[in-house]
Coordinates of C-alpha atoms in Angstrom, one line a residue:
M1 CA 21.8 -37.3 -64.2
R2 CA 20.7 -40.8 -63.1
R3 CA 23.9 -42.2 -64.4
F4 CA 25.9 -39.6 -62.6
L5 CA 24.2 -40.4 -59.3
F6 CA 24.7 -44.1 -59.8
L7 CA 28.4 -43.5 -60.5
A8 CA 28.7 -41.3 -57.3
L9 CA 27.0 -44.0 -55.2
T10 CA 29.3 -46.6 -56.6
L11 CA 32.4 -44.6 -55.7
L12 CA 31.1 -44.1 -52.2
S13 CA 30.4 -47.8 -51.8
T14 CA 33.9 -48.7 -52.8
L15 CA 35.4 -46.1 -50.5
L16 CA 33.5 -47.1 -47.3
P17 CA 34.8 -50.6 -47.0
G18 CA 38.3 -49.2 -47.1
L19 CA 37.5 -46.8 -44.2
A20 CA 36.3 -49.7 -42.2
H21 CA 39.9 -51.0 -42.1
A22 CA 41.4 -47.6 -41.3
W23 CA 44.9 -47.3 -40.0
W24 CA 45.6 -44.9 -37.1
Q25 CA 48.7 -43.2 -38.5
P26 CA 50.7 -44.1 -41.7
E27 CA 54.1 -43.9 -40.0
W28 CA 53.4 -47.0 -38.0
A29 CA 54.0 -50.1 -40.1
Y30 CA 52.4 -52.8 -37.9
R31 CA 49.6 -53.2 -35.4
K32 CA 48.3 -56.0 -33.2
P33 CA 44.7 -56.4 -32.0
I34 CA 44.1 -56.8 -28.3
T35 CA 40.7 -57.8 -27.0
V36 CA 39.7 -56.9 -23.4
D37 CA 36.9 -59.1 -22.4
G38 CA 35.4 -59.1 -18.9
G39 CA 32.5 -61.5 -19.9
P40 CA 31.7 -64.8 -18.2
Q41 CA 33.8 -66.8 -20.7
A42 CA 36.9 -64.6 -20.3
G43 CA 37.7 -62.3 -17.3
A44 CA 34.4 -63.0 -15.5
I45 CA 34.6 -59.8 -13.5
G46 CA 30.9 -59.8 -12.9
S47 CA 30.2 -56.1 -13.5
D48 CA 31.7 -53.1 -15.2
A49 CA 35.0 -52.1 -13.6
G50 CA 35.3 -48.6 -15.2
R51 CA 38.8 -47.2 -15.7
V52 CA 41.4 -49.9 -15.2
P53 CA 45.2 -50.0 -15.8
V54 CA 45.3 -53.3 -17.7
L55 CA 48.5 -55.2 -17.8
V56 CA 49.5 -56.2 -21.4
R57 CA 51.9 -59.1 -21.1
L58 CA 53.9 -59.7 -24.3
H59 CA 56.1 -62.8 -24.8
T60 CA 57.3 -64.9 -27.7
G61 CA 54.1 -66.9 -27.6
N62 CA 51.9 -63.9 -28.6
F63 CA 54.4 -61.4 -30.1
K64 CA 57.4 -61.9 -32.3
F65 CA 59.2 -58.6 -31.3
E66 CA 60.1 -58.0 -34.9
G67 CA 60.0 -54.5 -36.3
V68 CA 59.6 -52.9 -32.9
S69 CA 62.0 -50.5 -31.3
E70 CA 64.6 -52.0 -28.9
T71 CA 63.2 -49.9 -26.1
G72 CA 59.5 -50.1 -27.1
A73 CA 59.5 -46.3 -27.7
D74 CA 57.3 -46.8 -30.8
L75 CA 54.5 -48.6 -28.9
R76 CA 51.2 -46.9 -29.1
F77 CA 47.9 -48.1 -27.9
V78 CA 44.7 -46.9 -29.6
A79 CA 41.1 -47.6 -28.8
G80 CA 38.9 -49.6 -31.1
D81 CA 37.8 -46.5 -33.0
D82 CA 41.4 -46.2 -34.3
K83 CA 41.4 -42.6 -33.1
T84 CA 41.6 -42.4 -29.4
V85 CA 45.2 -42.8 -28.1
L86 CA 45.4 -44.5 -24.7
N87 CA 48.0 -43.7 -22.1
H88 CA 50.5 -46.5 -21.3
Q89 CA 53.5 -47.2 -19.1
I90 CA 56.3 -49.7 -20.0
E91 CA 57.5 -51.5 -16.9
Q92 CA 59.7 -53.9 -18.7
F93 CA 60.7 -54.3 -22.4
D94 CA 63.4 -56.8 -23.4
P95 CA 63.2 -58.0 -27.1
L96 CA 66.3 -60.3 -26.5
L97 CA 64.5 -62.2 -23.7
G98 CA 61.2 -61.9 -25.6
I99 CA 59.2 -60.3 -22.7
A100 CA 57.4 -57.0 -22.2
L101 CA 55.1 -55.7 -19.5
V102 CA 53.0 -52.7 -20.4
W103 CA 50.3 -51.0 -18.4
V104 CA 47.5 -49.6 -20.6
D105 CA 44.9 -47.2 -19.3
V106 CA 41.6 -48.6 -20.5
P107 CA 38.8 -46.1 -20.0
N108 CA 36.1 -48.7 -19.3
V109 CA 36.5 -52.4 -18.8
S110 CA 33.1 -53.9 -19.3
A111 CA 31.6 -57.2 -18.2
G112 CA 29.4 -57.2 -21.3
T113 CA 30.6 -56.5 -24.8
P114 CA 34.3 -57.2 -25.5
Q115 CA 36.3 -54.2 -26.7
K116 CA 39.2 -54.2 -29.1
L117 CA 42.4 -52.2 -28.7
W118 CA 45.2 -51.8 -31.2
M119 CA 48.8 -51.9 -30.3
Y120 CA 50.8 -50.0 -33.1
Y121 CA 54.5 -50.4 -33.5
G122 CA 57.2 -50.2 -36.3
N123 CA 58.0 -46.5 -36.4
P124 CA 61.8 -46.0 -35.8
K125 CA 61.3 -42.2 -35.6
A126 CA 58.7 -42.3 -32.9
P127 CA 59.7 -40.8 -29.5
A128 CA 58.9 -42.5 -26.2
S129 CA 55.4 -41.6 -24.9
G130 CA 54.9 -44.0 -22.0
N131 CA 53.9 -42.1 -18.8
G132 CA 52.8 -43.8 -15.6
Q133 CA 51.4 -40.6 -14.2
R134 CA 48.8 -40.6 -16.9
S135 CA 48.3 -44.3 -17.0
F136 CA 47.0 -44.5 -13.4
D137 CA 44.1 -42.3 -12.4
P138 CA 44.7 -39.5 -9.8
D139 CA 43.0 -41.5 -7.0
Y140 CA 46.0 -43.8 -6.8
T141 CA 48.4 -42.2 -4.3
L142 CA 51.2 -44.8 -4.5
V143 CA 52.1 -47.5 -7.1
Y144 CA 55.3 -49.5 -6.8
H145 CA 56.3 -51.8 -9.6
F146 CA 59.7 -52.6 -8.0
A147 CA 61.4 -52.5 -11.4
E148 CA 64.3 -50.4 -10.3
G149 CA 66.4 -53.0 -8.6
A150 CA 68.3 -52.6 -5.3
V151 CA 67.3 -49.0 -4.7
P152 CA 64.3 -47.4 -3.0
P153 CA 61.2 -48.1 -5.2
R154 CA 59.9 -45.2 -7.3
D155 CA 56.3 -44.2 -7.1
T156 CA 54.7 -44.3 -10.6
T157 CA 51.9 -41.8 -9.7
A158 CA 52.3 -38.0 -9.9
Y159 CA 52.4 -37.8 -6.0
G160 CA 56.0 -38.9 -5.9
N161 CA 55.7 -41.1 -2.8
N162 CA 58.9 -42.9 -3.4
G163 CA 60.2 -45.5 -0.9
Q164 CA 62.5 -44.4 1.9
T165 CA 64.7 -47.5 2.1
P166 CA 66.2 -49.7 -0.6
T167 CA 64.8 -53.2 -1.3
V168 CA 66.3 -56.5 -2.3
P169 CA 65.2 -57.3 -5.8
A170 CA 63.3 -60.5 -6.5
E171 CA 63.5 -61.9 -10.0
G172 CA 60.8 -63.8 -11.8
T173 CA 57.9 -62.5 -9.7
V174 CA 54.3 -62.4 -10.8
I175 CA 54.9 -59.2 -12.8
G176 CA 58.5 -58.8 -13.8
K177 CA 60.7 -57.8 -10.8
G178 CA 59.6 -57.6 -7.2
A179 CA 61.0 -57.0 -3.7
Q180 CA 62.3 -59.7 -1.4
F181 CA 61.6 -59.2 2.3
A182 CA 63.5 -61.1 5.1
G183 CA 62.9 -59.0 8.2
A184 CA 63.7 -55.3 7.3
P185 CA 60.7 -53.2 6.5
L186 CA 60.3 -50.9 3.5
M187 CA 59.4 -47.5 4.9
L188 CA 56.9 -45.4 3.1
P189 CA 56.9 -41.6 3.3
A190 CA 54.6 -39.6 5.6
T191 CA 53.2 -37.2 3.0
P192 CA 49.9 -35.3 2.8
S193 CA 48.8 -37.4 -0.1
L194 CA 49.1 -40.5 2.0
A195 CA 47.5 -39.1 5.1
L196 CA 44.1 -40.6 6.1
A197 CA 41.4 -38.8 8.0
A198 CA 39.2 -40.8 10.5
G199 CA 36.6 -42.8 8.6
S200 CA 38.1 -42.0 5.2
S201 CA 38.0 -44.3 2.2
F202 CA 41.2 -46.3 1.4
T203 CA 42.4 -49.2 -0.7
F204 CA 45.5 -51.3 -0.3
S205 CA 46.5 -54.1 -2.7
A206 CA 49.6 -56.2 -3.4
W207 CA 50.8 -59.5 -4.7
V208 CA 52.5 -61.6 -2.0
R209 CA 54.4 -64.9 -2.0
P210 CA 55.3 -66.1 1.5
D211 CA 58.4 -68.3 1.6
Q212 CA 57.1 -70.0 4.8
L213 CA 53.9 -69.7 6.8
G214 CA 54.4 -68.3 10.2
A215 CA 52.4 -66.6 12.9
R216 CA 51.3 -62.9 12.8
Q217 CA 53.4 -61.9 9.7
V218 CA 52.9 -58.2 8.8
I219 CA 52.6 -57.2 5.2
Y220 CA 51.4 -53.6 5.6
A221 CA 51.5 -51.6 8.9
R222 CA 50.6 -48.1 9.9
R223 CA 50.3 -46.7 13.3
D224 CA 49.4 -43.2 14.6
G225 CA 49.1 -43.0 18.4
T226 CA 46.6 -45.6 19.5
G227 CA 45.2 -46.0 15.9
E228 CA 46.5 -48.8 13.8
L229 CA 45.9 -50.5 10.5
L230 CA 47.6 -53.9 9.9
V231 CA 47.4 -56.3 7.0
G232 CA 49.1 -59.6 7.3
I233 CA 49.1 -63.4 7.2
D234 CA 48.8 -65.7 10.3
Q235 CA 49.7 -69.3 9.6
G236 CA 48.7 -68.8 6.0
V237 CA 45.4 -67.0 6.8
P238 CA 45.2 -63.4 5.6
F239 CA 43.8 -60.9 8.0
V240 CA 43.2 -57.2 8.6
Q241 CA 43.3 -55.5 12.0
V242 CA 42.0 -52.0 12.8
N243 CA 42.6 -50.6 16.3
G244 CA 43.0 -54.0 17.8
Q245 CA 39.9 -55.5 16.1
R246 CA 40.9 -58.4 13.9
S247 CA 39.0 -60.0 11.1
T248 CA 37.8 -63.6 11.2
P249 CA 39.8 -66.3 9.4
A250 CA 39.7 -65.9 5.6
Q251 CA 40.6 -68.0 2.7
P252 CA 44.2 -69.3 3.3
V253 CA 47.1 -68.7 0.9
Q254 CA 49.9 -71.2 0.1
A255 CA 53.6 -70.9 0.7
G256 CA 55.6 -70.4 -2.4
Q257 CA 52.6 -69.3 -4.4
W258 CA 51.5 -65.8 -5.5
S259 CA 48.3 -64.4 -4.1
H260 CA 46.6 -61.1 -4.6
I261 CA 45.5 -59.5 -1.3
A262 CA 43.6 -56.3 -1.0
V263 CA 41.9 -54.3 1.8
K264 CA 39.2 -51.8 1.2
A265 CA 37.9 -49.3 3.8
E266 CA 34.7 -47.4 3.3
G267 CA 32.7 -45.7 6.1
D268 CA 32.2 -48.2 9.0
S269 CA 33.3 -51.3 7.1
V270 CA 36.7 -52.7 6.2
A271 CA 36.8 -55.6 3.7
L272 CA 39.5 -58.1 2.9
Y273 CA 39.9 -59.5 -0.6
V274 CA 41.9 -62.6 -1.6
G275 CA 42.4 -63.3 -5.3
G276 CA 40.2 -60.3 -6.2
R277 CA 37.1 -61.8 -4.4
P278 CA 35.7 -60.7 -1.0
A279 CA 36.9 -62.9 1.8
V280 CA 35.8 -61.3 5.1
S281 CA 34.6 -57.9 6.3
L282 CA 35.2 -56.1 9.6
A283 CA 32.8 -53.6 11.2
A284 CA 35.4 -51.0 11.9
R285 CA 36.2 -47.4 11.1
L286 CA 39.7 -46.3 10.0
P287 CA 41.4 -44.1 12.5
A288 CA 43.3 -40.9 11.5
L289 CA 46.7 -42.0 10.1
N290 CA 49.3 -39.4 9.3
T291 CA 52.5 -41.1 10.1
A292 CA 54.8 -43.2 8.0
A293 CA 53.8 -46.7 7.0
A294 CA 55.9 -49.8 6.5
L295 CA 55.8 -52.8 4.1
G296 CA 57.0 -56.2 5.2
A297 CA 57.2 -55.6 8.9
D298 CA 55.6 -53.7 11.7
V299 CA 56.4 -50.0 12.4
A300 CA 58.9 -50.7 15.2
A301 CA 59.0 -47.1 16.5
A302 CA 55.3 -47.0 17.0
A303 CA 54.8 -50.2 19.0
A304 CA 52.2 -49.2 21.6
A305 CA 53.0 -49.7 25.3
P306 CA 50.4 -51.9 27.2
A307 CA 47.9 -50.1 29.4
A308 CA 48.1 -50.5 33.2
G309 CA 47.0 -53.9 34.3
Q310 CA 47.2 -55.4 30.8
A311 CA 49.6 -58.0 29.5
A312 CA 52.0 -57.0 26.7
P313 CA 50.6 -57.9 23.3
A314 CA 52.3 -60.7 21.3
A315 CA 55.0 -59.5 19.0
W316 CA 54.4 -59.1 15.3
A317 CA 56.7 -61.0 13.0
P318 CA 58.1 -59.6 9.8
F319 CA 56.9 -61.0 6.5
T320 CA 59.3 -63.4 4.8
G321 CA 58.8 -63.7 1.1
A322 CA 58.3 -61.5 -2.0
I323 CA 55.9 -58.7 -2.6
D324 CA 55.1 -57.1 -6.0
E325 CA 52.8 -54.4 -7.4
V326 CA 51.9 -52.5 -4.3
R327 CA 49.1 -49.9 -4.7
L328 CA 47.5 -47.4 -2.3
S329 CA 44.3 -45.4 -3.2
K330 CA 42.5 -42.6 -1.4
V331 CA 39.2 -44.1 -2.5
A332 CA 37.4 -47.5 -2.0
R333 CA 38.0 -49.3 -5.3
G334 CA 35.1 -51.3 -6.7
D335 CA 34.9 -55.0 -6.4
A336 CA 35.0 -55.4 -10.2
L337 CA 38.2 -53.4 -10.4
L338 CA 39.9 -55.4 -7.7
L339 CA 38.9 -58.6 -9.5
A340 CA 40.0 -57.2 -12.8
D341 CA 43.4 -56.5 -11.2
A342 CA 43.7 -60.0 -9.9
V343 CA 42.6 -61.5 -13.2
S344 CA 44.7 -59.4 -15.6
Q345 CA 47.9 -59.3 -13.6
G346 CA 48.2 -63.0 -13.0
A347 CA 50.5 -65.2 -15.0
E348 CA 47.7 -66.5 -17.1
S349 CA 45.5 -63.5 -17.7
R350 CA 42.0 -64.2 -18.9
L351 CA 41.1 -60.6 -19.4
T352 CA 43.2 -59.9 -22.5
A353 CA 43.4 -61.9 -25.7
F354 CA 45.8 -61.2 -28.6
G355 CA 45.1 -61.4 -32.4
A356 CA 47.4 -61.8 -35.3
D357 CA 49.7 -58.9 -36.2
E358 CA 48.8 -56.8 -39.3
Q359 CA 51.1 -55.0 -41.6
Q360 CA 50.1 -51.7 -43.3
A361 CA 49.7 -52.1 -47.0
G362 CA 50.3 -48.4 -47.5
K363 CA 48.1 -45.5 -46.5
S364 CA 48.1 -41.9 -47.6
H365 CA 48.0 -38.9 -45.2
F366 CA 44.4 -38.3 -46.5
G367 CA 43.4 -41.8 -45.5
F368 CA 44.8 -41.1 -42.0
I369 CA 42.7 -38.0 -41.8
L370 CA 39.6 -39.9 -42.8
A371 CA 40.3 -42.5 -40.2
A372 CA 40.5 -39.9 -37.5
M373 CA 37.2 -38.2 -38.4
P374 CA 34.5 -38.4 -35.6
L375 CA 30.8 -38.8 -36.2
D376 CA 30.0 -35.1 -36.2
A377 CA 32.6 -34.5 -39.0
W378 CA 31.1 -37.4 -41.0
I379 CA 27.7 -35.7 -40.7
V380 CA 29.1 -32.4 -42.1
V381 CA 31.1 -34.2 -44.8
G382 CA 28.0 -36.2 -45.7
L383 CA 25.9 -33.1 -46.1
L384 CA 28.7 -31.5 -48.2
G385 CA 28.8 -34.7 -50.2
L386 CA 25.1 -34.4 -50.9
M387 CA 25.6 -30.8 -52.0
M388 CA 28.4 -31.8 -54.2
V389 CA 26.5 -34.6 -55.9
L390 CA 23.5 -32.4 -56.6
S391 CA 25.7 -29.5 -57.9
W392 CA 27.7 -31.8 -60.2
A393 CA 24.5 -33.4 -61.4
I394 CA 23.1 -29.9 -62.2
M395 CA 26.3 -28.8 -63.9
I396 CA 26.6 -31.9 -66.0
G397 CA 22.9 -31.9 -66.9
K398 CA 22.9 -28.2 -67.7
G399 CA 26.1 -28.5 -69.7
R400 CA 24.7 -31.3 -71.8
S401 CA 21.4 -29.4 -72.3
Y402 CA 23.2 -26.2 -73.3
G403 CA 25.4 -28.1 -75.7
A404 CA 22.5 -29.7 -77.4
T405 CA 20.6 -26.4 -77.6
S406 CA 23.7 -24.6 -79.1
R407 CA 24.2 -27.3 -81.7
A408 CA 20.5 -27.4 -82.6
N409 CA 20.4 -23.6 -82.9
A410 CA 23.4 -23.6 -85.2
R411 CA 21.8 -26.1 -87.5
F412 CA 18.4 -24.3 -87.5
I413 CA 19.9 -20.9 -88.3
E414 CA 21.7 -22.5 -91.3
H415 CA 18.3 -23.7 -92.5
F416 CA 16.7 -20.4 -91.8
R417 CA 19.3 -18.4 -93.7
E418 CA 19.3 -20.9 -96.6
A419 CA 15.5 -20.2 -97.0
A420 CA 16.0 -16.5 -97.4
G421 CA 13.8 -15.2 -100.2
A422 CA 11.2 -18.0 -99.6
P423 CA 8.1 -17.4 -97.5
L424 CA 8.8 -17.3 -93.8
D425 CA 6.6 -20.3 -93.2
R426 CA 8.6 -22.5 -95.6
L427 CA 10.5 -24.3 -92.8
A428 CA 7.4 -24.9 -90.9
I429 CA 5.5 -26.7 -93.7
S430 CA 8.6 -28.5 -95.1
N431 CA 10.6 -31.4 -93.6
T432 CA 14.0 -29.8 -94.0
V433 CA 14.4 -29.3 -90.3
S434 CA 15.0 -32.6 -88.4
Q435 CA 13.0 -33.6 -85.4
Q436 CA 16.0 -33.5 -83.1
V437 CA 16.6 -29.9 -84.1
R438 CA 13.0 -29.1 -83.4
D439 CA 13.2 -30.7 -80.0
D440 CA 16.4 -29.1 -78.9
S441 CA 16.5 -25.7 -80.6
S442 CA 15.3 -22.7 -78.7
L443 CA 15.3 -20.7 -82.0
W444 CA 12.9 -23.2 -83.5
R445 CA 10.5 -22.5 -80.7
L446 CA 10.8 -18.8 -81.3
Y447 CA 10.2 -19.3 -85.0
Q448 CA 7.3 -21.7 -84.3
V449 CA 5.4 -19.2 -82.1
A450 CA 5.9 -16.4 -84.7
I451 CA 4.6 -18.7 -87.5
E452 CA 1.6 -19.7 -85.3
E453 CA 0.8 -16.0 -84.7
M454 CA 0.9 -15.3 -88.4
R455 CA -1.3 -18.3 -89.2
R456 CA -3.9 -17.3 -86.7
R457 CA -4.1 -13.8 -88.3
H458 CA -4.3 -15.5 -91.8
D459 CA -7.2 -17.7 -90.6
R460 CA -9.0 -14.6 -89.3
G461 CA -8.8 -13.0 -92.8
Y462 CA -5.9 -10.5 -92.2
D463 CA -3.9 -9.6 -95.2
L464 CA -0.4 -11.0 -94.5
S465 CA 1.0 -9.6 -97.7
A466 CA 0.9 -6.2 -96.0
V467 CA 1.6 -6.8 -92.3
S468 CA 1.1 -3.7 -90.2
S469 CA 3.6 -2.3 -87.7
A470 CA 1.1 -3.3 -84.9
T471 CA 1.1 -6.9 -86.1
I472 CA 4.8 -7.0 -86.3
G473 CA 5.0 -5.6 -82.8
A474 CA 2.5 -8.3 -81.6
I475 CA 4.6 -11.1 -83.2
R476 CA 7.8 -9.7 -81.6
A477 CA 6.0 -9.6 -78.2
A478 CA 5.0 -13.3 -78.7
M479 CA 8.6 -14.2 -79.5
D480 CA 9.9 -12.1 -76.6
G481 CA 7.6 -14.1 -74.3
V482 CA 8.9 -17.4 -75.5
M483 CA 12.5 -16.0 -75.1
V484 CA 11.8 -15.1 -71.5
R485 CA 10.4 -18.6 -70.8
E486 CA 13.4 -20.2 -72.5
T487 CA 15.7 -18.0 -70.3
E488 CA 13.8 -19.1 -67.2
R489 CA 14.1 -22.7 -68.3
M490 CA 17.8 -22.4 -68.7
S491 CA 18.1 -20.7 -65.3
K492 CA 16.2 -23.5 -63.6
R493 CA 18.2 -25.0 -60.7
M494 CA 21.0 -22.5 -61.2
N495 CA 20.1 -21.0 -57.9
W496 CA 21.2 -24.3 -56.2
L497 CA 24.6 -23.8 -57.6
S498 CA 24.8 -20.3 -56.2
T499 CA 23.6 -21.6 -52.8
T500 CA 26.3 -24.3 -52.9
I501 CA 28.9 -21.7 -53.8
E502 CA 28.0 -19.5 -50.8
G503 CA 26.8 -22.1 -48.3
A504 CA 29.3 -24.9 -48.6
P505 CA 32.2 -23.0 -47.1
Y506 CA 30.1 -22.0 -44.1
V507 CA 28.9 -25.6 -43.6
G508 CA 32.5 -26.8 -43.7
L509 CA 33.5 -24.0 -41.3
F510 CA 30.7 -25.1 -38.9
G511 CA 32.1 -28.6 -38.9
T512 CA 35.6 -27.4 -38.2
V513 CA 34.5 -25.2 -35.2
I514 CA 32.5 -28.1 -33.7
G515 CA 35.4 -30.5 -34.3
I516 CA 37.9 -28.3 -32.6
M517 CA 35.6 -27.7 -29.7
L518 CA 35.3 -31.5 -29.2
V519 CA 39.0 -32.0 -29.5
F520 CA 39.7 -29.6 -26.7
V521 CA 36.9 -30.9 -24.6
V522 CA 38.1 -34.5 -24.9
A523 CA 41.7 -33.4 -24.1
A524 CA 40.5 -31.6 -21.0
M525 CA 38.4 -34.6 -19.9
A526 CA 41.4 -36.8 -20.4
G527 CA 43.6 -34.5 -18.3
A528 CA 46.4 -34.4 -20.7
V529 CA 47.2 -32.7 -24.0
D530 CA 49.9 -33.8 -26.4
I531 CA 50.4 -33.7 -30.1
N532 CA 49.4 -37.4 -30.6
S533 CA 46.0 -36.9 -28.9
V534 CA 44.9 -33.6 -30.5
A535 CA 46.5 -33.7 -33.9
P536 CA 44.2 -36.4 -35.5
G537 CA 41.1 -34.5 -34.3
M538 CA 42.4 -31.2 -35.5
A539 CA 43.2 -32.6 -38.9
A540 CA 39.8 -34.1 -39.2
A541 CA 38.1 -30.9 -38.1
L542 CA 40.1 -28.9 -40.7
L543 CA 39.1 -31.5 -43.3
C544 CA 35.5 -30.1 -43.0
T545 CA 36.6 -26.7 -44.2
A546 CA 38.6 -28.2 -47.0
A547 CA 35.6 -30.3 -48.0
G548 CA 33.4 -27.1 -48.0
L549 CA 35.9 -25.4 -50.3
G550 CA 36.2 -28.5 -52.4
V551 CA 32.4 -28.4 -53.0
A552 CA 32.2 -24.6 -53.5
I553 CA 35.1 -24.1 -55.9
P554 CA 34.0 -26.5 -58.7
A555 CA 30.5 -25.1 -58.3
L556 CA 31.8 -21.6 -58.8
F557 CA 33.7 -22.5 -61.9
G558 CA 30.8 -24.5 -63.3
Y559 CA 28.3 -21.7 -62.5
N560 CA 30.4 -19.1 -64.4
W561 CA 30.9 -21.5 -67.3
L562 CA 27.1 -22.3 -67.5
A563 CA 26.2 -18.6 -67.1
S564 CA 28.4 -17.7 -70.1
R565 CA 26.8 -20.4 -72.2
S566 CA 23.4 -19.3 -71.1
D567 CA 24.2 -15.7 -72.0
A568 CA 25.4 -16.9 -75.5
I569 CA 22.2 -18.8 -76.1
G570 CA 20.2 -15.8 -74.9
A571 CA 22.1 -13.5 -77.3
D572 CA 21.4 -15.9 -80.2
M573 CA 17.7 -15.8 -79.4
A574 CA 17.7 -12.0 -79.3
V575 CA 19.6 -11.8 -82.6
F576 CA 17.2 -14.3 -84.2
V577 CA 14.1 -12.3 -83.0
D578 CA 15.6 -9.2 -84.6
E579 CA 16.5 -11.0 -87.8
F580 CA 13.0 -12.6 -88.1
V581 CA 11.2 -9.4 -87.5
T582 CA 13.4 -7.6 -90.0
R583 CA 12.7 -10.2 -92.7
L584 CA 9.0 -10.0 -91.9
A585 CA 9.0 -6.2 -92.2
E586 CA 11.0 -6.3 -95.5
E587 CA 9.1 -9.1 -97.2
Q588 CA 5.5 -8.7 -95.9
G589 CA 5.4 -5.3 -94.2
E590 CA 3.1 -2.4 -95.3
G591 CA 6.0 -0.2 -96.2
R592 CA 7.9 -2.6 -98.3
S593 CA 8.7 -1.5 -101.9
L594 CA 7.0 -3.5 -104.7
P595 CA 9.1 -5.0 -107.6
A596 CA 9.3 -2.7 -110.7
A597 CA 7.6 -5.3 -112.9
V598 CA 4.4 -4.9 -110.9
A599 CA 2.2 -2.5 -112.9
A600 CA -0.1 0.0 -111.3
Q601 CA -3.2 -1.7 -112.7
G602 CA -3.8 -5.2 -111.6
G603 CA -0.9 -4.9 -109.1
A604 CA -2.9 -6.5 -106.3
R605 CA -3.8 -9.5 -108.5
R606 CA -0.2 -10.0 -109.6
T607 CA 1.0 -9.6 -106.0
A608 CA -1.5 -12.2 -104.8
D609 CA -0.6 -14.6 -107.6
D610 CA 3.1 -14.1 -106.8
N611 CA 2.5 -14.9 -103.2
A612 CA 0.5 -17.9 -104.1
A613 CA 3.2 -19.1 -106.4
R614 CA 5.8 -18.8 -103.6
G615 CA 3.6 -20.7 -101.1
G616 CA 2.9 -17.7 -98.9
W617 CA -0.3 -16.7 -97.1
T618 CA -3.0 -15.2 -99.5
S619 CA -6.0 -13.4 -98.2
P620 CA -9.4 -14.2 -100.1
A621 CA -10.2 -10.5 -100.3
Q622 CA -7.1 -10.0 -102.5
V623 CA -8.1 -12.5 -105.1
P624 CA -10.8 -11.2 -107.6
A625 CA -13.8 -13.4 -108.6

């Protein structure tokens, strides 16, 4: 049993290291590790940013574009656990030029421990799964990548706030393509999802590259009656203006260089961010804004007329330059998220680092299921593994014990039958029966207790040459007692096998139910359900039931086999008891018939002498003086 346990532990120890290098799905031939690190030595975002759409920028310096689909349809991004599939959106994928821009929905970008993601590729049969509506959380109400060219920009979010006017494409911007502005605004739709109530939270962000620095250039403008919200650059100094109240000068930007500008409104405060870091704040409250907004110029139709006795305000100039990655949110985004955007979307991102590509050495479907198993499934499988180890140890131990007992019984019964005609205690006082047979044979123990009973009666002066029926019954009772104890010994720990047979399927079913519950809960929390997100968890959950059956079925076969061998040994013991008692009654019972040579006179003396000559028990009362 100890050797079996050692072998089982050895097999587990060889299996676990293989699981540590699990592969998400066997159909994908390659994977690339991506590390998202917001720590001081990398992204330096200062605090946890939470859910962030992180830009993964691939180029020939970090990716060879070999083995991947021409459209990037086989790209999959998986969390560090090699189980959780992350949503992503492909903005640009061009293997010929050796460039790809992919937005990956990272659930939590931390400023502490770096986290590893896996980019899988190399499956020509994989359908495209990129989806911008899932890659950006529902609080984004508008996201423009400007990747469409000279057409109205398409909104990536589920709100569908597409642009109302076409744009002039700008190549080679900070993130793929952008929009070039030279006087004409890009009008945004006036939809309920973009409407702002008075004092509501709001976030605007964009990458801007002014071609020249002028006065009062407008980047984003929205007016509704007397209410206004303006974001712009005045002689290279970014500003935000709310209802005529303008922010103090902030960190300047340079002409011909890309800068990330963001505005966040929350309650009675409006803050301006440059390069992802707070620049200035304005003690103001957003007005209610329900009209259309404009990018790159003021909203011409909403220019407010001056009040009586006031001079007309100076005109607002359109923005001249390029704009890229415009985002609107109906919430005030955290400082860490705005900094993570600026850090990760720049040309030299410090938030992401790429490792060497890995090729799958070959992985079975079963290995894929093991890789998808969550902690609760491992607990159930571990419990079932313990039950399996114990049940197999019992079956192997019992099988060896029953085999040794059967072989020893066979050898003993040969000796017993060869000694027919000799006194019954001949085998006990001779050395014809080996020590191994005496240790393993249950028939020897039955024989031994019967001989001991007869010797005790001989020592008390009973005449064993004429054993009474009562004495024979007592000897049979002693042998029956030993037979019962032998049966109990053989049945020891067999109840664990029956418990394993009945309990293991239920334990596995319990793991399956819990696993399926967790799969649906996680899918509901993620807000999306597809085959790639639920199939691994479902397969791992069903593995618990399969493991339960895998434990119970061998235990059932082993139990039946051991039970049949135990019954055979029990039958041998019952037959031996009958055989021994029959010989005792025939050879030394009161009603046995004496040989014809024994005369009527002196018969007792001759019988005693005959018994003594054969080595049997002789009572002193039977021998005359």
